[in-house]
Tab-separated table of C-alpha atoms and ligand atoms in Angstrom:
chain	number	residue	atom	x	y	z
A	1	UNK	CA	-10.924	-17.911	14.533
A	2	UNK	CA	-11.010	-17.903	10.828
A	3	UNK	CA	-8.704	-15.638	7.832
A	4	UNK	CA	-5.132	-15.675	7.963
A	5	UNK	CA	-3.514	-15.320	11.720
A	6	UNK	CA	0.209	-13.924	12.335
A	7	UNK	CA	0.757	-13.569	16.042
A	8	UNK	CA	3.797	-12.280	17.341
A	9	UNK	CA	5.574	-13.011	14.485
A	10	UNK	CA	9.743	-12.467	13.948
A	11	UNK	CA	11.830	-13.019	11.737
A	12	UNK	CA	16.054	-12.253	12.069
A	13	UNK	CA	18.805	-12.886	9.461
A	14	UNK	CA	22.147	-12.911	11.555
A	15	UNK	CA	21.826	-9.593	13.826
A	16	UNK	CA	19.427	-8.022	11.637
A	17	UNK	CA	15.763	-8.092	12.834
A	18	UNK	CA	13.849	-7.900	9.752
A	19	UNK	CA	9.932	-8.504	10.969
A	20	UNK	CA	10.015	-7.598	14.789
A	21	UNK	CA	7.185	-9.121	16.871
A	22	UNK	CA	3.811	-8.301	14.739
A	23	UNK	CA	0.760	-9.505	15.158
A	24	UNK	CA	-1.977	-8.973	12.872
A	25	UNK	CA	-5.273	-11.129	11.461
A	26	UNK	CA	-5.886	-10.905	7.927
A	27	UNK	CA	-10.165	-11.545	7.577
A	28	UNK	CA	-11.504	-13.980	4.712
A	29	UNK	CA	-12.173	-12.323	1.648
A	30	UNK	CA	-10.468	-9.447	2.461
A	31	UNK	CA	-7.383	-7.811	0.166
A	32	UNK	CA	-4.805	-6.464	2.391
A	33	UNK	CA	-1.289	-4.225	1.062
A	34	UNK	CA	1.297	-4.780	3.106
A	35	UNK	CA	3.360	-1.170	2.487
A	36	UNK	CA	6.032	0.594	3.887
A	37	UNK	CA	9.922	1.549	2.562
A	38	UNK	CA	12.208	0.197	0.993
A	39	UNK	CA	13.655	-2.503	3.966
A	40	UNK	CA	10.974	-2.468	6.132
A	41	UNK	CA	9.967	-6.070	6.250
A	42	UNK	CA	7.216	-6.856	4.113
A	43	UNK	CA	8.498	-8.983	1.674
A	44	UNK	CA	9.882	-11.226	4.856
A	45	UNK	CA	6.861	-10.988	6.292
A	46	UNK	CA	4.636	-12.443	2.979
A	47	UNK	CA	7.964	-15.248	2.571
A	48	UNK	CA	6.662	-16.512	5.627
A	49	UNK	CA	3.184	-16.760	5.349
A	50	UNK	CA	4.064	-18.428	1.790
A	51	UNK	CA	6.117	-20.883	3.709
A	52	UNK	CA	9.164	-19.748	1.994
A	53	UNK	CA	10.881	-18.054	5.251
A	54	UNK	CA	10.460	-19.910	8.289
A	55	UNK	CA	9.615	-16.897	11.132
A	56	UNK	CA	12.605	-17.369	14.482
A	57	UNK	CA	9.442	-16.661	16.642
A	58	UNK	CA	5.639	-16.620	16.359
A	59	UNK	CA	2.656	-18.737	14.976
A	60	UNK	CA	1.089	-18.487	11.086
A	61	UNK	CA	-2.143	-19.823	11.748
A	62	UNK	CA	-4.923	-20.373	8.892
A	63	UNK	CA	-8.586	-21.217	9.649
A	64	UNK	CA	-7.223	-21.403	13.655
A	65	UNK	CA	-4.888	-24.447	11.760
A	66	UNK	CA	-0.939	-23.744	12.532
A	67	UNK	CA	0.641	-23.683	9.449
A	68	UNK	CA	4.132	-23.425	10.136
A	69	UNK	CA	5.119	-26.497	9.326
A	70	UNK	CA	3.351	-27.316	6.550
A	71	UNK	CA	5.516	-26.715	3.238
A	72	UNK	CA	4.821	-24.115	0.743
A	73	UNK	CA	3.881	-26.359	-2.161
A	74	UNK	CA	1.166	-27.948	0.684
A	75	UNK	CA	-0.278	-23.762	1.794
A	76	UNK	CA	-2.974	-23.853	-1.038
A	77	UNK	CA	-2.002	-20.607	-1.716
A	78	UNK	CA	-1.082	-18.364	-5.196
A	79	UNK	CA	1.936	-16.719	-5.658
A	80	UNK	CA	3.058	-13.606	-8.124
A	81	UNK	CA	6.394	-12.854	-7.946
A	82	UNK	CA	7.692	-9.056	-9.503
A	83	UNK	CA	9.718	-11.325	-11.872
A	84	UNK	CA	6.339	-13.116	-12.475
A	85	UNK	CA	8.878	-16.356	-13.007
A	86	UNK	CA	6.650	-17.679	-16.025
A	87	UNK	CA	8.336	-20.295	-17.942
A	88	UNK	CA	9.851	-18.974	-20.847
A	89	UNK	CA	10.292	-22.324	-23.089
A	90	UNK	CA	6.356	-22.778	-22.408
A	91	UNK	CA	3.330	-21.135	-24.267
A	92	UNK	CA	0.851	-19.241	-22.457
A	93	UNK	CA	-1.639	-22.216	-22.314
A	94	UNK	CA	0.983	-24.970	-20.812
A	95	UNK	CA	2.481	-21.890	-18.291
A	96	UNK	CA	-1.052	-21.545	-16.488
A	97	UNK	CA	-1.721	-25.623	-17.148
A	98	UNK	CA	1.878	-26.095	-15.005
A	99	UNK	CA	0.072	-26.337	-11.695
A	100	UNK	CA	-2.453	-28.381	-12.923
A	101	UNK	CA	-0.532	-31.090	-14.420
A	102	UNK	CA	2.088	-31.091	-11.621
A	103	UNK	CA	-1.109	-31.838	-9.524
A	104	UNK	CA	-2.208	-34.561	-11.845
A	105	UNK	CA	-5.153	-33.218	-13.661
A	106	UNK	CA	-5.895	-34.584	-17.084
A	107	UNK	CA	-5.009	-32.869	-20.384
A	108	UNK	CA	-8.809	-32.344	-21.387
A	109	UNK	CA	-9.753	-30.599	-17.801
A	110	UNK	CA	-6.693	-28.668	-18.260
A	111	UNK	CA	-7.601	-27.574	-21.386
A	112	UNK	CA	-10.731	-26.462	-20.140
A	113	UNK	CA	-9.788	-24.897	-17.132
A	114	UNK	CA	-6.882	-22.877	-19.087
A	115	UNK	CA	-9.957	-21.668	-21.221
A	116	UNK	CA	-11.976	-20.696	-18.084
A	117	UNK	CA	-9.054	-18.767	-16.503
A	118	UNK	CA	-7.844	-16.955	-19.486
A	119	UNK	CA	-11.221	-15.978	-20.051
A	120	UNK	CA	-11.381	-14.688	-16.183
A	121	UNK	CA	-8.469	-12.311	-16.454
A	122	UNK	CA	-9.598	-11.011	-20.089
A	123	UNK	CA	-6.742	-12.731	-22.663
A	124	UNK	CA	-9.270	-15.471	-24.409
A	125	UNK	CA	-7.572	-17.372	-27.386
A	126	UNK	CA	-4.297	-17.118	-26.540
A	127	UNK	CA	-3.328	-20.231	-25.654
A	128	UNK	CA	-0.655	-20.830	-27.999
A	129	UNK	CA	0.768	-17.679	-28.362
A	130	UNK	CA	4.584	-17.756	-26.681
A	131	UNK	CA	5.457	-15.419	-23.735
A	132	UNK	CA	7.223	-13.275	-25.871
A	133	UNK	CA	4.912	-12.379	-27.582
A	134	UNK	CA	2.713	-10.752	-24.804
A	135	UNK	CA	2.691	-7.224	-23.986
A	136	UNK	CA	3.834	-6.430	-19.893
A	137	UNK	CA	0.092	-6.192	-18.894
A	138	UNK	CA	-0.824	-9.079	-20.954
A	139	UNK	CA	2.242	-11.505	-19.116
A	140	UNK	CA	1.107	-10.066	-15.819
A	141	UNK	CA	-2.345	-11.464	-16.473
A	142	UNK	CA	-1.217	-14.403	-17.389
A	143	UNK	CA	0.817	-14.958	-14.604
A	144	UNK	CA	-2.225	-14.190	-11.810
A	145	UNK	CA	-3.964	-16.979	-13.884
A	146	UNK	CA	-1.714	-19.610	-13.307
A	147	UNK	CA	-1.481	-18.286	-9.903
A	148	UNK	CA	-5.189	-18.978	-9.465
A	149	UNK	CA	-5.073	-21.905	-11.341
A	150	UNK	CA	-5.531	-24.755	-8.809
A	151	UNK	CA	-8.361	-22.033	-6.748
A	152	UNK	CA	-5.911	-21.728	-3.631
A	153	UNK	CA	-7.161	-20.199	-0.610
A	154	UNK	CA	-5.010	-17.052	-0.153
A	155	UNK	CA	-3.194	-14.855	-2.982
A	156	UNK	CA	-0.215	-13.795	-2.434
A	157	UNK	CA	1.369	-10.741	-4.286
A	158	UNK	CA	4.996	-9.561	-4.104
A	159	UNK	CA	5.176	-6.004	-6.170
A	160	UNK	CA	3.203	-7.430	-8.839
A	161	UNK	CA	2.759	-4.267	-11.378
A	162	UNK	CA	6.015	-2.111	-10.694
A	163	UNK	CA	7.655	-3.025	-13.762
A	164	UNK	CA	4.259	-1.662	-15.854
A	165	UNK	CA	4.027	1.955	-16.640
A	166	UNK	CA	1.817	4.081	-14.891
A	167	UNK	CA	-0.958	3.973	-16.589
A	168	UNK	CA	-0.791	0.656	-17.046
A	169	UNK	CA	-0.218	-0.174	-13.452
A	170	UNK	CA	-3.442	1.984	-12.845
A	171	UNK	CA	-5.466	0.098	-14.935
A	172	UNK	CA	-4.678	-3.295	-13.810
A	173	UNK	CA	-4.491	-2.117	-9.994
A	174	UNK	CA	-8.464	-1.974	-10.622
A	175	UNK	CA	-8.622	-5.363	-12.448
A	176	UNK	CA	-6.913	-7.195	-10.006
A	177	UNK	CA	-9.458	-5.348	-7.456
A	178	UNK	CA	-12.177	-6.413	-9.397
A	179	UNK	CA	-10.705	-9.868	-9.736
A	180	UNK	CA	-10.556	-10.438	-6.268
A	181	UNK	CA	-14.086	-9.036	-5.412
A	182	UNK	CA	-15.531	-11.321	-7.921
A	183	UNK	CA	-13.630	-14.277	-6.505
A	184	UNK	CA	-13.636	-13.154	-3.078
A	185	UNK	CA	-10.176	-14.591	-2.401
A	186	UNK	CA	-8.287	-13.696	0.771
A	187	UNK	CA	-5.825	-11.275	-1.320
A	188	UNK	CA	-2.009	-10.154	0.132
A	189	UNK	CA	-0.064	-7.536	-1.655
A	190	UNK	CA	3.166	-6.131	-0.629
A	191	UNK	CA	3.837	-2.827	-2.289
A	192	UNK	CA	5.636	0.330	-1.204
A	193	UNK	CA	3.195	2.367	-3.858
A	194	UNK	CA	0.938	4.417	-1.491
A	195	UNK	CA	-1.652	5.069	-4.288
A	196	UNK	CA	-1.666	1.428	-5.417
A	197	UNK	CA	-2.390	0.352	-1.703
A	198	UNK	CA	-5.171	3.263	-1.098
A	199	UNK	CA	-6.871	2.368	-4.482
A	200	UNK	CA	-7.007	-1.304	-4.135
A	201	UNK	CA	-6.428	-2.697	-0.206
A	202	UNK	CA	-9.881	-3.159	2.366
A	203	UNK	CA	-7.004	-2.830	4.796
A	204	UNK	CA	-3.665	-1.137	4.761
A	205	UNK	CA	-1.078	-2.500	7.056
A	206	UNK	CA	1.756	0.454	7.156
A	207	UNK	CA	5.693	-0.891	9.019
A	208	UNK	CA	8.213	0.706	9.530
A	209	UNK	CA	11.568	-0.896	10.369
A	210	UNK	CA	9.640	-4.365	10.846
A	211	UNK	CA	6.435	-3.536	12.682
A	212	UNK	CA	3.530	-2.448	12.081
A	213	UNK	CA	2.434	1.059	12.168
A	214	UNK	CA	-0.630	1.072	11.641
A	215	UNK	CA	-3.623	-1.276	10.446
A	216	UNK	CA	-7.016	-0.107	8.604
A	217	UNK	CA	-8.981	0.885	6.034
A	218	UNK	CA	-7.534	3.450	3.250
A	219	UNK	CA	-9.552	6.441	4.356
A	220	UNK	CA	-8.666	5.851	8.340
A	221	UNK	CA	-5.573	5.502	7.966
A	222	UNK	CA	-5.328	8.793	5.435
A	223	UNK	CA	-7.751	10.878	7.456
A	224	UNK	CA	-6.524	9.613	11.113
A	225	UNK	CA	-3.061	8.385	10.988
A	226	UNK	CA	-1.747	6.470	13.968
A	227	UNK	CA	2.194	7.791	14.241
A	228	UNK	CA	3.346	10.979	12.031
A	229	UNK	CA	5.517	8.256	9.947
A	230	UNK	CA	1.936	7.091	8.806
A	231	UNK	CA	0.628	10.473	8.031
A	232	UNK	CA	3.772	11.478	5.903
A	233	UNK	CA	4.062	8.176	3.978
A	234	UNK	CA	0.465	8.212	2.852
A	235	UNK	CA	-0.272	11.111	0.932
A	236	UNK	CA	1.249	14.381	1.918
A	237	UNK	CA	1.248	15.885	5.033
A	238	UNK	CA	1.983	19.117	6.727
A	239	UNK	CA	3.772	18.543	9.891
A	240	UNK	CA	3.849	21.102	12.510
A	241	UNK	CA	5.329	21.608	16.073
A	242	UNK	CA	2.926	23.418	18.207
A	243	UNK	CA	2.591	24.078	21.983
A	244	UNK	CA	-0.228	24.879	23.861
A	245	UNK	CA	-1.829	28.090	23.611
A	246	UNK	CA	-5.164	30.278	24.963
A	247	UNK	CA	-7.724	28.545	22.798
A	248	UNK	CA	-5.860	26.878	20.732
A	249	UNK	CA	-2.126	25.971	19.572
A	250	UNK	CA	0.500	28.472	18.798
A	251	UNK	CA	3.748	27.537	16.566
A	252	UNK	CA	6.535	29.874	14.633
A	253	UNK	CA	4.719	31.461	12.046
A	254	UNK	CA	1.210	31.215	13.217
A	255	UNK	CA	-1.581	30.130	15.840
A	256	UNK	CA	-4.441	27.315	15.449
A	257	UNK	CA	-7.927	28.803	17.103
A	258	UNK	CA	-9.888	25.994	19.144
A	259	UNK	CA	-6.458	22.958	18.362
A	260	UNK	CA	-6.776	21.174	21.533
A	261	UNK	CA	-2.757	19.740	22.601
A	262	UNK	CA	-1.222	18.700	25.302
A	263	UNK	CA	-0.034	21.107	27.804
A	264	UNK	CA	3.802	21.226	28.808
A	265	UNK	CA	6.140	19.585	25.565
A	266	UNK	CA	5.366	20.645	21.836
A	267	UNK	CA	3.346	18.154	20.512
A	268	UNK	CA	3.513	17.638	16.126
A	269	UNK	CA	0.011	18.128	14.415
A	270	UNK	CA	-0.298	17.077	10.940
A	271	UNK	CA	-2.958	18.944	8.656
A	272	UNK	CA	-3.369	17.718	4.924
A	273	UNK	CA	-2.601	20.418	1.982
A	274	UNK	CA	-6.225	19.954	1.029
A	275	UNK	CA	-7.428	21.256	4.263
A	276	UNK	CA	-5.235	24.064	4.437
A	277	UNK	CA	-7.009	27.107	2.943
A	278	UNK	CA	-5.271	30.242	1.631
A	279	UNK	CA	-6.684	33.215	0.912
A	280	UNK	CA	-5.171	36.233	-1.041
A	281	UNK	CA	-5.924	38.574	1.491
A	282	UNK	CA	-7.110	39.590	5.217
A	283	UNK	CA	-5.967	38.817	8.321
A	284	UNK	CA	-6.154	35.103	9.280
A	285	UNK	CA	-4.467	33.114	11.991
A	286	UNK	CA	-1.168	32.115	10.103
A	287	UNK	CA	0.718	34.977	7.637
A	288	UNK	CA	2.786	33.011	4.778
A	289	UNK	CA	4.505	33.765	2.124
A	290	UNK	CA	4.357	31.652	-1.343
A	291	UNK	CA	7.973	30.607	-2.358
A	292	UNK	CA	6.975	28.066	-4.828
A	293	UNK	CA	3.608	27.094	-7.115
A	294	UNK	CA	3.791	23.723	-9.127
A	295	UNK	CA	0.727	23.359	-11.403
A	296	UNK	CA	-0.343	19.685	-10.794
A	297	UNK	CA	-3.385	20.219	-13.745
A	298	UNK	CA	-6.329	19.243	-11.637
A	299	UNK	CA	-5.272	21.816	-9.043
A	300	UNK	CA	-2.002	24.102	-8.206
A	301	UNK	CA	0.479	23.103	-5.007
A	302	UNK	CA	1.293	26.163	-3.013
A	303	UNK	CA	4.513	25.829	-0.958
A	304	UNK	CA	4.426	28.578	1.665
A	305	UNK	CA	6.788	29.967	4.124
A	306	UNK	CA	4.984	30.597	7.945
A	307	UNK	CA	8.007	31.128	10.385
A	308	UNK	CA	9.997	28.777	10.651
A	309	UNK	CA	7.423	26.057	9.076
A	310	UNK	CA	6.936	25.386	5.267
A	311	UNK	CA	3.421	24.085	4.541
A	312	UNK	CA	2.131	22.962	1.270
A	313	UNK	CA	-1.550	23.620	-0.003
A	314	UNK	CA	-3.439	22.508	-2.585
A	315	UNK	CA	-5.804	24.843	-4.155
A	316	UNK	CA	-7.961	25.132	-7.320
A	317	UNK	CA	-6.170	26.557	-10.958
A	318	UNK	CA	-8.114	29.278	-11.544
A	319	UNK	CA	-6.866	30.959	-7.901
A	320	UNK	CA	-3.379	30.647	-9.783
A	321	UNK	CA	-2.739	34.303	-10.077
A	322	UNK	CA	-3.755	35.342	-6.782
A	323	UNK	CA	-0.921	32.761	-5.586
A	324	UNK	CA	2.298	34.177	-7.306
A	325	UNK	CA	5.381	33.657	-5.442
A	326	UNK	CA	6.584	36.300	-3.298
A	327	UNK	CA	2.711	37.294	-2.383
A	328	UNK	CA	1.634	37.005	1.297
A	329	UNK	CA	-1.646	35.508	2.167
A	330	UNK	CA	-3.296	34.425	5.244
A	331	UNK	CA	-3.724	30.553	5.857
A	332	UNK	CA	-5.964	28.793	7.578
A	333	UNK	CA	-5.787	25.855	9.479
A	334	UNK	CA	-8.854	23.702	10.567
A	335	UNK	CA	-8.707	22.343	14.170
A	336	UNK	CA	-10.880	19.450	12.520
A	337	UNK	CA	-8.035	18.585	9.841
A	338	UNK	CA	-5.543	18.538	12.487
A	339	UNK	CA	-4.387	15.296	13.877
A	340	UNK	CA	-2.261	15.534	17.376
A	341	UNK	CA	0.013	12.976	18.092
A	342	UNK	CA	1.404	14.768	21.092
A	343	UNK	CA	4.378	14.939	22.731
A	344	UNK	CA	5.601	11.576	21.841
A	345	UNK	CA	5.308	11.601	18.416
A	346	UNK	CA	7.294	14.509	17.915
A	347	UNK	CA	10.951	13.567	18.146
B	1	ATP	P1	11.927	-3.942	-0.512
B	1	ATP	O1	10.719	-3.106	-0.806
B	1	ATP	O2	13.207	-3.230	-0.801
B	1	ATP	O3	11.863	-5.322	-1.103
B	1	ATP	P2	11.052	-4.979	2.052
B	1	ATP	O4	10.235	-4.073	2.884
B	1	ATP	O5	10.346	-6.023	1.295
B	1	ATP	O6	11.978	-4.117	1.080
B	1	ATP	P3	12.640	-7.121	3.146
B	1	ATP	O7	13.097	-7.600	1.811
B	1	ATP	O8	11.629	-7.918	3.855
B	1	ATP	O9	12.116	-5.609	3.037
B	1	ATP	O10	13.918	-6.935	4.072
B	1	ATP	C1	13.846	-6.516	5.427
B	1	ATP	C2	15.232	-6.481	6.022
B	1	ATP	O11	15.755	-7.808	6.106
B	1	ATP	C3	16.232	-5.686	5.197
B	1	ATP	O12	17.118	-5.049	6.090
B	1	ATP	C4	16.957	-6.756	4.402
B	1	ATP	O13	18.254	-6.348	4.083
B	1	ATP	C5	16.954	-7.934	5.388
B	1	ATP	N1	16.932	-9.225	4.683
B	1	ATP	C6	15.943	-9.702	3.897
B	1	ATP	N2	16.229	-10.942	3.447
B	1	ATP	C7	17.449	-11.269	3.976
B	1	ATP	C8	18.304	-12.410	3.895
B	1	ATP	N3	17.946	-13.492	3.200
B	1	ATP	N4	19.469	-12.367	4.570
B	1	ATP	C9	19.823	-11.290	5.302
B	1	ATP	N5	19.072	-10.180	5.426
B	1	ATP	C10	17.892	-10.155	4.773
């Protein structure tokens, strides 16, 4: 089996189980995010494929190789820190040379090299300049060079752009994308930035409280979330306790035409605010009334009142003034858009 291979991984400090039993294979050439809250495991979990946690339970395996007992320094792998750690008492040029001359290559293929990967993350010529003297997007380049300095075979990421600014993080989020395509390097990133994981990842892995939630591409895991904890932490999402109904689902405030969910227990359905469509007027499924409009600039967030439910919609600017608060409108919401986790899912 080749790529990177965690089965049945755990890992406790004391009483506290901080990665519990997961088990997930990480293809060559692939960048994964690792996201979730605040506490749910993921920088553990990335400790210990870096060799810098040893897991209580469970095999890291690389290339089908078990790699738990080789040291970090021996992993071939790249590491960026959030800190970055670059050495402050060193210019840029002898920072990113570090791993090279610890590993015994000579000044002149340093040199070169340092040229080579400066060049590769967009910062030629600055060899000499001190670290202090680099902007926060310029450092952060600086450290995924030396990082990729000695070529390793996985990259490892631990919250590498939260100290930039937004905009900033946005821009290198599609660098480092780029970076990785070009170099097709088995990438890990933990994060617990949704939109930095859906803009950048081949495959999101979502925990919660040290498992895994859910594992797969950005759009899969958006469209068809595996547990309502998925569908609320990516993106924003409507969640709704229904029961069964003739031809379709009914809930306080409104009914679902053609929503096929379980008989017997409510089940939770979660429909996207993009999906659900307001109108200004007639007689549609689900009556609301608007008790809130935030203007987002690309399009207007409706928060509505059905029963007992709130639901949020997105909708374009221009409808703004059929939307003031206090109106009632008629929503509609697709069976198509709705995902059922049934009665389990709904605690
Ligand atoms: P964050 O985004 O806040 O860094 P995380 O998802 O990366 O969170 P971890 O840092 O992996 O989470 O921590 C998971 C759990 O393990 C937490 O409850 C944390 O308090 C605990 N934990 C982590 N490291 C240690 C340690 N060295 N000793 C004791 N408990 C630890």
């Amino acid at each position: 089996m080749s790529g990177l291979e965690l089965v049945d991984i755990t890992k406790r400090f004391g009483t506290v189980t901080a990665v519990d039993d997961i088990t997930l294979t990480v293809a060559d050439g692939t960048f994964v995010c690792l996201l979730g809250p605040s506490g749910c495991g993921k920088t553990t979990l990335l400790r210990m494929i870096a060799g810098l946690e040893d897991p209580t339970s469970g095999d890291i395996r690389l290339q089908g190789e078990r790699l738990n007992d080789t040291p970090a320094h021996r992993r071939n792998l790249g590491m960026v820190f959030q800190s970055l750690a670059l050495f402050p008492h060193l210019n840029v040029g002898e920072n990113i040379a570090y791993p090279l001359r610890i590993r015994g290559g000579s000044p002149a293929s340093c040199e070169a090299r340092v040229r080579e990967l400066l060049d590769m993350v967009q910062l030629p010529g600055v060899e000499q300049r001190a670290i202090t003297q680099l902007s926060g997007g310029q450092r952060q380049r600086v450290a995924i060079a030396r990082a990729l300095a000695v070529s390793p075979q996985l990259f490892l990421l631990d919250e590498p752009l939260s100290a930039l600014d937004a905009k900033l993080r946005e821009t290198m989020q599609m660098e480092l994308r780029q970076l990785q395509q070009r170099l097709g390097i088995t990438t890990i990133v933990v994060t617990h930035d949704q939109r930095e994981a859906m803009t950048m990842s081949d495959q999101i892995v979502v925990m919660s409280k040290g498992r895994v939630e859910q594992m797969a591409t950005p759009i899969e895991a958006y469209r068809k979330p595996a547990s309502p904890f998925v569908a609320d932490f990516l993106g924003q999402a409507n969640l709704i306790r229904v029961k069964r109904a003739d031809n379709g689902a009914s809930f306080d405030g409104g009914f679902i035409p053609g929503l096929e969910v379980p008989a017997g227990a409510e089940s939770l359905v979660s429909v996207r605010p993009e999906d659900v469509i307001v109108t200004s007027s007639g007689n549609g499924p689900v009556q609301a009334d608007v008790v809130f409009v935030r203007e987002m600039g690309a399009n207007i967030e409706i928060y509505l009142d059905a029963g007992q439910e709130r639901i949020v919609a997105l909708a374009a600017p221009k409808s703004h003034g059929d939307f003031q608060v206090g109106a009632r409108v008629s929503l509609t919401l697709p069976p198509d858009a709705c995902v059922v986790f049934g009665a389990e899912g709904a605690h």
